[in-house]
PDB file of C-alpha atoms in Angstrom:
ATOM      1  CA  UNK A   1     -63.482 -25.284 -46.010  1.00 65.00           C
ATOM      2  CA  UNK A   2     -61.026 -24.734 -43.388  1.00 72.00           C
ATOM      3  CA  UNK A   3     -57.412 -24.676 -44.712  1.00 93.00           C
ATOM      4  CA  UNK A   4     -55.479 -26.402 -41.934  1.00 97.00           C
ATOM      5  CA  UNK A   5     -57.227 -28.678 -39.583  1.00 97.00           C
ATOM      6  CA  UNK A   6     -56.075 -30.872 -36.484  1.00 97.00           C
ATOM      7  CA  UNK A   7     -57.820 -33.214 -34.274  1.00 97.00           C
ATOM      8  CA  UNK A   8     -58.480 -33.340 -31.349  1.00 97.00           C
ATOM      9  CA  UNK A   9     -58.693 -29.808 -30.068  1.00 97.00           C
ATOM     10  CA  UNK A  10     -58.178 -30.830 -26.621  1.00 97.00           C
ATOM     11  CA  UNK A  11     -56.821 -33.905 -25.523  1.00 97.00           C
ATOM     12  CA  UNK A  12     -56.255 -34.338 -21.756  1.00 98.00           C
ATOM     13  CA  UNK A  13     -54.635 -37.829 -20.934  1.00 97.00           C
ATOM     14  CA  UNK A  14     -52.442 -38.932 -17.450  1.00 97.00           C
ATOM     15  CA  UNK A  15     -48.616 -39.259 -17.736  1.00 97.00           C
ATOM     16  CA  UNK A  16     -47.811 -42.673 -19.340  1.00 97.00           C
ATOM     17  CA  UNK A  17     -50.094 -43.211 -22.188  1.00 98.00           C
ATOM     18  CA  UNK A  18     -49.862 -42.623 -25.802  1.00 98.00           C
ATOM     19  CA  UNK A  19     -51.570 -40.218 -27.747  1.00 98.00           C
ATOM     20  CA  UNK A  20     -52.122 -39.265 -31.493  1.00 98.00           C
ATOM     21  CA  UNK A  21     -52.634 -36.034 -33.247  1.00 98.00           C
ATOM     22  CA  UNK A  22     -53.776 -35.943 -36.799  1.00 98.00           C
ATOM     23  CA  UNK A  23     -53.350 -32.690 -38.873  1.00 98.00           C
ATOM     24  CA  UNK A  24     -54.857 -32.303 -42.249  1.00 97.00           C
ATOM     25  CA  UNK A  25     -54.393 -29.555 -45.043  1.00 97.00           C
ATOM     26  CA  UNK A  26     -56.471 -29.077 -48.007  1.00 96.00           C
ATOM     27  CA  UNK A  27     -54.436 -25.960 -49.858  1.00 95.00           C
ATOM     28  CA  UNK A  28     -52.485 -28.368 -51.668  1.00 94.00           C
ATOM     29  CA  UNK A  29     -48.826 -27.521 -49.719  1.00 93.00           C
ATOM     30  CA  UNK A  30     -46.409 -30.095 -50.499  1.00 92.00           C
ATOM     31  CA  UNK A  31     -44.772 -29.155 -46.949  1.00 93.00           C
ATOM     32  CA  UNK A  32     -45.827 -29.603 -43.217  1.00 95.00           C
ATOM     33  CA  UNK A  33     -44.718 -29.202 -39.846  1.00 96.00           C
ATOM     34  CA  UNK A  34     -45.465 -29.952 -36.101  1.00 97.00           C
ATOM     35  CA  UNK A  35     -44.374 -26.930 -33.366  1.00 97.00           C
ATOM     36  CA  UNK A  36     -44.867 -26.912 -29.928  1.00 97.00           C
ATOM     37  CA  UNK A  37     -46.258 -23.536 -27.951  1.00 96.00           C
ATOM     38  CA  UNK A  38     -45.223 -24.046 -24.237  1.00 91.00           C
ATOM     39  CA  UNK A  39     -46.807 -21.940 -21.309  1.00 85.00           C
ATOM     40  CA  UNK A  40     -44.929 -18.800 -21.806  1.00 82.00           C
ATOM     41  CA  UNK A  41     -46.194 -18.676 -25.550  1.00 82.00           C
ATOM     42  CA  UNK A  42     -42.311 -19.662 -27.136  1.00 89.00           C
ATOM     43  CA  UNK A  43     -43.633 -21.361 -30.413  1.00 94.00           C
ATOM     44  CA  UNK A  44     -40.512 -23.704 -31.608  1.00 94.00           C
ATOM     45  CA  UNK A  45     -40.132 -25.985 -34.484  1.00 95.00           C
ATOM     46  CA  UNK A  46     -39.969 -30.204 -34.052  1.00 95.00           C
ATOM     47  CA  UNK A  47     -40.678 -31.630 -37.366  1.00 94.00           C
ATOM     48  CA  UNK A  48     -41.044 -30.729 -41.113  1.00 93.00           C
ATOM     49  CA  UNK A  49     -42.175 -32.917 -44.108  1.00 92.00           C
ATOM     50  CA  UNK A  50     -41.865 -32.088 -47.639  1.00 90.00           C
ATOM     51  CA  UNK A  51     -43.134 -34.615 -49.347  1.00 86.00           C
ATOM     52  CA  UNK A  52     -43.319 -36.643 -47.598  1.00 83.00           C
ATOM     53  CA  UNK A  53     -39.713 -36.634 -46.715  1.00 89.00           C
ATOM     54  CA  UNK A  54     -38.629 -35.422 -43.307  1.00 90.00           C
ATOM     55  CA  UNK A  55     -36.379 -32.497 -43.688  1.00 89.00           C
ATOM     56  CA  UNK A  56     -35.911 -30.987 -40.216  1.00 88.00           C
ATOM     57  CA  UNK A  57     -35.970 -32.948 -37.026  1.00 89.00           C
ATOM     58  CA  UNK A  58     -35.056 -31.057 -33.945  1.00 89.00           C
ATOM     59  CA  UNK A  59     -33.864 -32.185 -30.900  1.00 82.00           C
ATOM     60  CA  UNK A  60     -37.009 -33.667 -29.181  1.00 87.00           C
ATOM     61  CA  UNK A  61     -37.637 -36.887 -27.289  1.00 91.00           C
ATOM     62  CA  UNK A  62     -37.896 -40.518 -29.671  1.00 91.00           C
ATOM     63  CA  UNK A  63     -41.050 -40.584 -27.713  1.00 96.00           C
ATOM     64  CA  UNK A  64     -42.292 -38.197 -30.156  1.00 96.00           C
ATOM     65  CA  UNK A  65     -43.029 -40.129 -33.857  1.00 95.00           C
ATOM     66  CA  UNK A  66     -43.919 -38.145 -36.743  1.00 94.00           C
ATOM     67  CA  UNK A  67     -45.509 -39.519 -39.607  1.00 94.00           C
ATOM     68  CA  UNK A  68     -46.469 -38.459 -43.452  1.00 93.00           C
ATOM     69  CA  UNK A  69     -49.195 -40.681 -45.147  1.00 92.00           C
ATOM     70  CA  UNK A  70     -49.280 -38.746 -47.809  1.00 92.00           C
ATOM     71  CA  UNK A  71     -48.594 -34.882 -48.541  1.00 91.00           C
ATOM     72  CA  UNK A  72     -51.631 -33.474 -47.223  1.00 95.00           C
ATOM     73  CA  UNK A  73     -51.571 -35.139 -44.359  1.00 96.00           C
ATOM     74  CA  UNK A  74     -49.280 -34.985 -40.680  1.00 96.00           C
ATOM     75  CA  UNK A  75     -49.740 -37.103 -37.632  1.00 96.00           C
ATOM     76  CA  UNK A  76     -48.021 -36.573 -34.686  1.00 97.00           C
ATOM     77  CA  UNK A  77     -47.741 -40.082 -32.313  1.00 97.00           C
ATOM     78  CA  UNK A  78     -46.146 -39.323 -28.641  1.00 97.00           C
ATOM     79  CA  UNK A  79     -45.425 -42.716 -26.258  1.00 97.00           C
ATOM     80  CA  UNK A  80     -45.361 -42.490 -22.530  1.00 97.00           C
ATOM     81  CA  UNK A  81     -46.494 -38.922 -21.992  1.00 97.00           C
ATOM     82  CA  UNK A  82     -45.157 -36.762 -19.282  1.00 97.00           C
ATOM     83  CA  UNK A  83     -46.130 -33.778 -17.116  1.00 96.00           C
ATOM     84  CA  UNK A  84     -43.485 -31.469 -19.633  1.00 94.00           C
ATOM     85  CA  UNK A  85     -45.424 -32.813 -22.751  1.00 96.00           C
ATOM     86  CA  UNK A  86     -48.203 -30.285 -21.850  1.00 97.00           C
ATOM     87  CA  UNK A  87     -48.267 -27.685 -24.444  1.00 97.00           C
ATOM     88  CA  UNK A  88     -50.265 -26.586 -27.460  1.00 97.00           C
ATOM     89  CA  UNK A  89     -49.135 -28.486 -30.326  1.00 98.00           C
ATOM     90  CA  UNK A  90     -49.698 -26.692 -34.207  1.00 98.00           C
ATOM     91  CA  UNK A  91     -49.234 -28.076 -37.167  1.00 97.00           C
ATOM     92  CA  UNK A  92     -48.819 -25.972 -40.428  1.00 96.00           C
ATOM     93  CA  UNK A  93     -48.429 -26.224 -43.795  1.00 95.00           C
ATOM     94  CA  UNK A  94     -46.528 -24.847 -46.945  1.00 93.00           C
ATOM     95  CA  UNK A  95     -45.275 -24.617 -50.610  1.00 89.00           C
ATOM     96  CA  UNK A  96     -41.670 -25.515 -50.261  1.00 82.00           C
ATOM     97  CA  UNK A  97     -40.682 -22.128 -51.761  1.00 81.00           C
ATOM     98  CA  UNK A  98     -41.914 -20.305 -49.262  1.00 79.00           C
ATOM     99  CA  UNK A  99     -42.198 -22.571 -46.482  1.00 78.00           C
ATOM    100  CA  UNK A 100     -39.267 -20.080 -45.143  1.00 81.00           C
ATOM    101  CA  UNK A 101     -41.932 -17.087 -44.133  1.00 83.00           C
ATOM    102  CA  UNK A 102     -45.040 -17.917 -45.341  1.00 90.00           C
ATOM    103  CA  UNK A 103     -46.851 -21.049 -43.228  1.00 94.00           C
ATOM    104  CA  UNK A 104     -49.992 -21.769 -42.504  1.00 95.00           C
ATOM    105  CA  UNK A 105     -51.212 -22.710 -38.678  1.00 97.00           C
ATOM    106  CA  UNK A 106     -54.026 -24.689 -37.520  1.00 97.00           C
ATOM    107  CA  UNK A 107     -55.767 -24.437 -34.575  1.00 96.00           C
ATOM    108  CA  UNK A 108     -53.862 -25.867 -32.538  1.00 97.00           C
ATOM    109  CA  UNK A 109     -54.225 -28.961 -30.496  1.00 98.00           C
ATOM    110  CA  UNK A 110     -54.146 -28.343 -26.325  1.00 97.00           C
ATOM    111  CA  UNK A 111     -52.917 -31.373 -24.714  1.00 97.00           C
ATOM    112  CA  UNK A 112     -52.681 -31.792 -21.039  1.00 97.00           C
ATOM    113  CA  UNK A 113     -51.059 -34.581 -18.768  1.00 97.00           C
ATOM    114  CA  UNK A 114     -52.280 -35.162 -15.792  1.00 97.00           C
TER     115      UNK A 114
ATOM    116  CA  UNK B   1     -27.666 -13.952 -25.868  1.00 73.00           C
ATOM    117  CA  UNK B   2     -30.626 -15.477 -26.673  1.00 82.00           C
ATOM    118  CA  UNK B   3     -31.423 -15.170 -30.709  1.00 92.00           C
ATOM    119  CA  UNK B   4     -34.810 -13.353 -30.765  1.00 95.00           C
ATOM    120  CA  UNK B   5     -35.961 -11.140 -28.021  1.00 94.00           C
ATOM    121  CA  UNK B   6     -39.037 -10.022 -27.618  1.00 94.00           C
ATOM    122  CA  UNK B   7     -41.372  -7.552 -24.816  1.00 87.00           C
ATOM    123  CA  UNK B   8     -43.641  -9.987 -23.731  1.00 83.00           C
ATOM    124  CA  UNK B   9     -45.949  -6.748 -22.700  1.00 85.00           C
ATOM    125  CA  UNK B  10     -48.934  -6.768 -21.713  1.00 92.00           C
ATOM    126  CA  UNK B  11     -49.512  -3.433 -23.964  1.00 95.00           C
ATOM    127  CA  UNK B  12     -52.815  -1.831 -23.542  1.00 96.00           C
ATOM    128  CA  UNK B  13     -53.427   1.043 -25.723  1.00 96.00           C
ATOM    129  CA  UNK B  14     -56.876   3.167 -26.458  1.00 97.00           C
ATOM    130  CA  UNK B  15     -58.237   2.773 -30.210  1.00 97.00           C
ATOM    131  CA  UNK B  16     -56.982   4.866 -32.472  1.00 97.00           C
ATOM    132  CA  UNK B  17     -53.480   5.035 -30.706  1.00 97.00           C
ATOM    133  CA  UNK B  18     -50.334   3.850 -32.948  1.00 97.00           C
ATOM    134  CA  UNK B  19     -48.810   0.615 -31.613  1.00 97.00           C
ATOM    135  CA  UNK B  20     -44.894   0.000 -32.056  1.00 97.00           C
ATOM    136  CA  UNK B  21     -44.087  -3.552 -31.427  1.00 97.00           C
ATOM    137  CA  UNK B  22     -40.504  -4.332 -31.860  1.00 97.00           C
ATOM    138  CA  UNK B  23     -37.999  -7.342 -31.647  1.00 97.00           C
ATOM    139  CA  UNK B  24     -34.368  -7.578 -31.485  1.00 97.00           C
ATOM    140  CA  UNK B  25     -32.132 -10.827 -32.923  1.00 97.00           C
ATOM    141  CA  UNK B  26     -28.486 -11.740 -32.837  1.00 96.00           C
ATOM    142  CA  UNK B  27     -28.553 -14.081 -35.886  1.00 94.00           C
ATOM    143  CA  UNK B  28     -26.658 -12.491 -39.109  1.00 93.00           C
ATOM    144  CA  UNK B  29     -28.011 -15.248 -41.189  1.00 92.00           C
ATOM    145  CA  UNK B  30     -31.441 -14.113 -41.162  1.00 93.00           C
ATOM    146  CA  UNK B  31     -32.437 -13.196 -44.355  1.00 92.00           C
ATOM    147  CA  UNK B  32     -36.630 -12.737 -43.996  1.00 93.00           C
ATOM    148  CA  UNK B  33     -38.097 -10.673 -41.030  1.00 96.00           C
ATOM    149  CA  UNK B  34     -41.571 -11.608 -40.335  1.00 96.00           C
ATOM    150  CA  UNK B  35     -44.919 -10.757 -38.281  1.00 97.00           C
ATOM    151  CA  UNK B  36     -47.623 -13.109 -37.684  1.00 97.00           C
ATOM    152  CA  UNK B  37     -50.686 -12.280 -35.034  1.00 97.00           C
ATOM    153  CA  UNK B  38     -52.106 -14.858 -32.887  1.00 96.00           C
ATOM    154  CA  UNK B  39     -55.707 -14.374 -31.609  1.00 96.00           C
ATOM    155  CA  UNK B  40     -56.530 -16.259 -28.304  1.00 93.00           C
ATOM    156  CA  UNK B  41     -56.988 -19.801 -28.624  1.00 92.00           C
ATOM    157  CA  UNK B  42     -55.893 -19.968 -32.323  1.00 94.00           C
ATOM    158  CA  UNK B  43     -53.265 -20.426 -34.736  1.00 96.00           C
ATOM    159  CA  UNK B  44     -50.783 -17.793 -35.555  1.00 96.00           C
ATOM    160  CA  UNK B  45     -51.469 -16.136 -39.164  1.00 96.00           C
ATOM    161  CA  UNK B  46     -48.987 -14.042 -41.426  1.00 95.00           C
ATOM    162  CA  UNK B  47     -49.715 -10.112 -40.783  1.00 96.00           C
ATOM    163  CA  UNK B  48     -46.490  -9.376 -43.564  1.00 94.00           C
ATOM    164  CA  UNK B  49     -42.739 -10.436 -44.506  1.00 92.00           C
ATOM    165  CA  UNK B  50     -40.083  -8.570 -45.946  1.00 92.00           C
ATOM    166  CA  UNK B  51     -36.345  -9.740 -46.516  1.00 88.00           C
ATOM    167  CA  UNK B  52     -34.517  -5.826 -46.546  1.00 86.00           C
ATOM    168  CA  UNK B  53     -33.883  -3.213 -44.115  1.00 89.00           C
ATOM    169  CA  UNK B  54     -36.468  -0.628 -44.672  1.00 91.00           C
ATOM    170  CA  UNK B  55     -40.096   0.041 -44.581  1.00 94.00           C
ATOM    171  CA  UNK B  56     -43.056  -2.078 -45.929  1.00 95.00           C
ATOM    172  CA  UNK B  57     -46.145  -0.765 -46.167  1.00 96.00           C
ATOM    173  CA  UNK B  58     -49.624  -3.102 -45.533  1.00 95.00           C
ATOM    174  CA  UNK B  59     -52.388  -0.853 -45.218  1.00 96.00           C
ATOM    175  CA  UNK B  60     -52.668   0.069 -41.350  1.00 97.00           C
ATOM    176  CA  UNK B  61     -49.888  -1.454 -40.889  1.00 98.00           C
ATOM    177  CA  UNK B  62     -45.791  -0.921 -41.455  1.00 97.00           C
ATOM    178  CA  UNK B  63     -43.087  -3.639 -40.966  1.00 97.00           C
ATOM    179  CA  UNK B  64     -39.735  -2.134 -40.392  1.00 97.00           C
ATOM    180  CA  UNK B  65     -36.365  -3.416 -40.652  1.00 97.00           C
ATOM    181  CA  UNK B  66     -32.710  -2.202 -39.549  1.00 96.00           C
ATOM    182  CA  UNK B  67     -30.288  -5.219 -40.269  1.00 94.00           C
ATOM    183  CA  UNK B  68     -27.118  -3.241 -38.938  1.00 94.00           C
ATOM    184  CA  UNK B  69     -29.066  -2.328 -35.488  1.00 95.00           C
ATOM    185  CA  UNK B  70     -30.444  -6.131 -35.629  1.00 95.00           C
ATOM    186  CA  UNK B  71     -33.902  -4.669 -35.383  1.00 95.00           C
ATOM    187  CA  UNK B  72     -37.466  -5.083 -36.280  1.00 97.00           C
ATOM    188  CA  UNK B  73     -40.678  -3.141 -35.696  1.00 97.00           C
ATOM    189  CA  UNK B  74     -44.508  -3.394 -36.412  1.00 97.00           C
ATOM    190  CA  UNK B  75     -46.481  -0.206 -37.006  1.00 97.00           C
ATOM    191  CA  UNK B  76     -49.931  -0.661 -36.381  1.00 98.00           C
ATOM    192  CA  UNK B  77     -51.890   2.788 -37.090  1.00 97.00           C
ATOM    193  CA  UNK B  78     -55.611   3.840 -35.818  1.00 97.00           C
ATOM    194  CA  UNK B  79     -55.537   0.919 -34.263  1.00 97.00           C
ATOM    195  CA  UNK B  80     -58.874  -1.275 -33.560  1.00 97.00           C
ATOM    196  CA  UNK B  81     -60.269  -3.383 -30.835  1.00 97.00           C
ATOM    197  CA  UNK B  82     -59.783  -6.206 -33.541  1.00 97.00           C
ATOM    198  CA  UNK B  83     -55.909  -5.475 -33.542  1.00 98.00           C
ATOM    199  CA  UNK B  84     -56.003  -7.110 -29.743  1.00 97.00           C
ATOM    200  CA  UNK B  85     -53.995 -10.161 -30.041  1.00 97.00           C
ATOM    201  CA  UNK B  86     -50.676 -11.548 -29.327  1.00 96.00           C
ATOM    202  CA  UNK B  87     -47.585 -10.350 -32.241  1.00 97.00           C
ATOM    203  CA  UNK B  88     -45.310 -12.589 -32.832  1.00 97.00           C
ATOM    204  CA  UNK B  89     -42.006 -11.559 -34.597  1.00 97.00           C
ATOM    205  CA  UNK B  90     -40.150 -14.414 -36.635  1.00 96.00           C
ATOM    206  CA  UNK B  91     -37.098 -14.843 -38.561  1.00 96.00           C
ATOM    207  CA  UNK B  92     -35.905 -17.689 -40.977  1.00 94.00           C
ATOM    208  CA  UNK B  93     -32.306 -17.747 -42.373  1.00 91.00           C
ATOM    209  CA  UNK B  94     -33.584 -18.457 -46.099  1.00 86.00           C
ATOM    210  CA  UNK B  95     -36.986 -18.605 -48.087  1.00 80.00           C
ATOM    211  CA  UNK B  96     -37.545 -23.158 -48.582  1.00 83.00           C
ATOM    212  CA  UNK B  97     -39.564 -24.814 -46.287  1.00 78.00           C
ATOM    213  CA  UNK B  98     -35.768 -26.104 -45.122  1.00 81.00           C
ATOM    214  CA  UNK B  99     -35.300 -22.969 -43.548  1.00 85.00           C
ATOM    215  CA  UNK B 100     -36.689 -22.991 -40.035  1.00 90.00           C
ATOM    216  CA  UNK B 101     -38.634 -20.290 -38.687  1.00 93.00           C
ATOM    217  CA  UNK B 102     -37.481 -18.624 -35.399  1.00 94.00           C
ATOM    218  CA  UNK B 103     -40.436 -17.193 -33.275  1.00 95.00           C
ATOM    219  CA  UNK B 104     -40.164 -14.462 -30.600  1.00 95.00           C
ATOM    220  CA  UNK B 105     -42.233 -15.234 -27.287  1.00 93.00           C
ATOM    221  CA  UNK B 106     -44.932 -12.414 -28.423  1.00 95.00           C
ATOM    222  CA  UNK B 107     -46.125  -9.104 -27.337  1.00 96.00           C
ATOM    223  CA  UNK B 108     -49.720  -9.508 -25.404  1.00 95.00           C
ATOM    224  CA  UNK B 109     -51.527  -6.509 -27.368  1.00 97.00           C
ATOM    225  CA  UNK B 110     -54.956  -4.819 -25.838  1.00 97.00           C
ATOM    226  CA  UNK B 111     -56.635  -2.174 -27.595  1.00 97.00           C
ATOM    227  CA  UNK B 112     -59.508  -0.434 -25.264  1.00 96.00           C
ATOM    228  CA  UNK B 113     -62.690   0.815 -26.889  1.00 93.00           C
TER     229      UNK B 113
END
């Protein structure tokens, strides 16, 4: 019954491919988001979905692509990977009232370019 | 200035010590002042929140907040080898899921038998 899932936990790949991550929340949130947690452990915001709807996009690459099926769930594409792109990517998920403290992580997803 | 700073540590305490973890931030607009802990290899989780300067009380631990010093601090008290993770403090601006969460870089915490 875990809350917040993502898949794969580890995902090593060489610089140039594409690569999915699939996140999955079963507490009924109506909000979601993608971070990224670089090397020296700074956690920072990309995406957020509410709804479906994306409601904050920062500034990362177009070779990142988000995308919402439905509410419960958040993918997270990324075309022609590079070195940089290594990280540990969470997604997390909220009720859109509190979604400004109160989130929810996953595991996390470790990817690594080679 | 960067917005959030953080001690990165490592802080290695014995058990039963009290741990002060603390964060400073240059943002005015923050309105909610939070902790979350992050165990090795896992997602961070919510320790406690609070949106006014003050004291909040959780148990062993105590969030504190000083909005005209632009500072926050975690209490931890008779602490436990459990406590040993990595404290993140984090700040949002308002309480909606538009709001986006500012993390510090986290404080490494070790707590020795």
């Amino acid at each position: 019954d875990t809350a917040v899932s993502q898949t794969p936990k580890y995902l090593v790949t060489q610089m140039g491919n594409d690569k999915s991550i699939k996140c999955e929340q079963n507490l009924g949130h109506d909000t979601m988001y993608w971070y990224k947690q670089d090397s020296k452990k700074f956690l920072k915001i990309m995406f957020s979905y509410n709804n479906k709807e994306l409601i904050i996009n920062e500034t990362v690459p177009n070779r990142f692509s988000p995308k919402s099926p439905d509410k419960a769930h958040l993918n997270l594409h990324i075309n022609s990977l590079e070195l940089g792109d290594s990280a540990v990517y969470f997604c997390a998920s909220s009720q859109a009232t509190r979604g400004g403290r109160e989130q929810y992580f996953g595991p996390g997803t470790r990817l690594t370019v080679t | 200035q960067k917005e959030v700073e953080q001690d990165p540590g490592p802080l290695s305490v014995p058990e039963g010590a009290i741990v002060s973890l603390n964060c400073t931030y240059s943002n005015s607009a923050f309105q909610y002042f939070m902790w979350y802990r992050q165990y090795s290899r896992k997602g961070p989780e919510l320790l406690m929140y609070t949106y006014s300067s003050g004291n909040k009380e959780d148990g062993r631990f105590t969030a504190q907040v000083d909005k005209s010093s632009k500072y926050i601090s975690l209490f931890i008290r008779d602490s436990q080898p459990s406590d040993s993770a990595t404290y993140l403090c984090a700040f949002s601006p308002g309480y909606s899921s538009a709001s986006k969460i500012i993390f510090g870089s986290g404080t490494r915490l070790s707590i020795r038998p």
